[in-house]
Amino acid sequence: IDFLEFKPSEIAAAVATCVVGKTQAIDTKKSISTLIQYIEKVKTPGPFQMT
C-alpha cells in the first residue's frame, strides 16, 4: 500500500488541498506545487545532531 509511506499530516494536507480546490476558485497547480515542496522539505532529513 503506497500511501503508508506518508505521514497523516501529509495525507491531511493533500485532502485539504483537494477539497479547497473543489469548493473555491484557486490556482490548483500552484497549491499542489506548494504541497509537494512542503512534503519534500519534511521528508528530507536534516543534519544529525547529537546532544
mmCIF file of C-alpha atoms in Angstrom:
data_model
loop_
_atom_site.group_PDB
_atom_site.id
_atom_site.type_symbol
_atom_site.label_atom_id
_atom_site.label_comp_id
_atom_site.label_asym_id
_atom_site.label_seq_id
_atom_site.Cartn_x
_atom_site.Cartn_y
_atom_site.Cartn_z
ATOM 1 C CA ILE A 1 0.000 0.000 0.000
ATOM 2 C CA ASP A 2 1.781 3.092 -1.297
ATOM 3 C CA PHE A 3 0.099 5.698 0.902
ATOM 4 C CA LEU A 4 1.584 4.226 4.098
ATOM 5 C CA GLU A 5 4.904 5.941 3.378
ATOM 6 C CA PHE A 6 3.259 9.325 4.063
ATOM 7 C CA LYS A 7 2.622 10.878 7.460
ATOM 8 C CA PRO A 8 -1.002 11.506 8.457
ATOM 9 C CA SER A 9 -0.326 15.258 8.246
ATOM 10 C CA GLU A 10 0.843 14.887 4.633
ATOM 11 C CA ILE A 11 -2.285 12.961 3.714
ATOM 12 C CA ALA A 12 -4.435 15.549 5.511
ATOM 13 C CA ALA A 13 -2.716 18.381 3.622
ATOM 14 C CA ALA A 14 -3.367 16.629 0.312
ATOM 15 C CA VAL A 15 -7.023 16.079 1.205
ATOM 16 C CA ALA A 16 -7.418 19.702 2.321
ATOM 17 C CA THR A 17 -5.867 20.936 -0.929
ATOM 18 C CA CYS A 18 -8.213 18.736 -2.922
ATOM 19 C CA VAL A 19 -11.299 19.883 -1.009
ATOM 20 C CA VAL A 20 -10.376 23.555 -1.280
ATOM 21 C CA GLY A 21 -9.755 23.100 -4.989
ATOM 22 C CA LYS A 22 -13.249 21.660 -5.398
ATOM 23 C CA THR A 23 -15.028 24.337 -3.352
ATOM 24 C CA GLN A 24 -13.105 27.520 -4.152
ATOM 25 C CA ALA A 25 -11.610 29.120 -7.230
ATOM 26 C CA ILE A 26 -7.894 28.703 -6.507
ATOM 27 C CA ASP A 27 -4.861 28.005 -8.626
ATOM 28 C CA THR A 28 -4.824 24.226 -8.214
ATOM 29 C CA LYS A 29 -1.441 23.753 -9.877
ATOM 30 C CA LYS A 30 0.142 26.324 -7.562
ATOM 31 C CA SER A 31 -1.375 24.790 -4.424
ATOM 32 C CA ILE A 32 -0.278 21.278 -5.405
ATOM 33 C CA SER A 33 3.211 22.575 -6.215
ATOM 34 C CA THR A 34 3.380 24.194 -2.778
ATOM 35 C CA LEU A 35 2.208 20.957 -1.146
ATOM 36 C CA ILE A 36 4.872 18.933 -2.984
ATOM 37 C CA GLN A 37 7.578 21.391 -1.915
ATOM 38 C CA TYR A 38 6.411 21.077 1.704
ATOM 39 C CA ILE A 39 6.425 17.282 1.580
ATOM 40 C CA GLU A 40 9.906 17.213 0.029
ATOM 41 C CA LYS A 41 11.132 19.613 2.729
ATOM 42 C CA VAL A 42 9.634 17.500 5.528
ATOM 43 C CA LYS A 43 10.880 14.195 4.095
ATOM 44 C CA THR A 44 14.434 15.461 3.535
ATOM 45 C CA PRO A 45 16.473 14.513 6.587
ATOM 46 C CA GLY A 46 18.442 17.324 8.114
ATOM 47 C CA PRO A 47 21.893 17.082 9.626
ATOM 48 C CA PHE A 48 22.098 14.697 12.550
ATOM 49 C CA GLN A 49 22.939 16.371 15.834
ATOM 50 C CA MET A 50 23.985 14.564 18.980
ATOM 51 C CA THR A 51 23.041 16.172 22.274
#
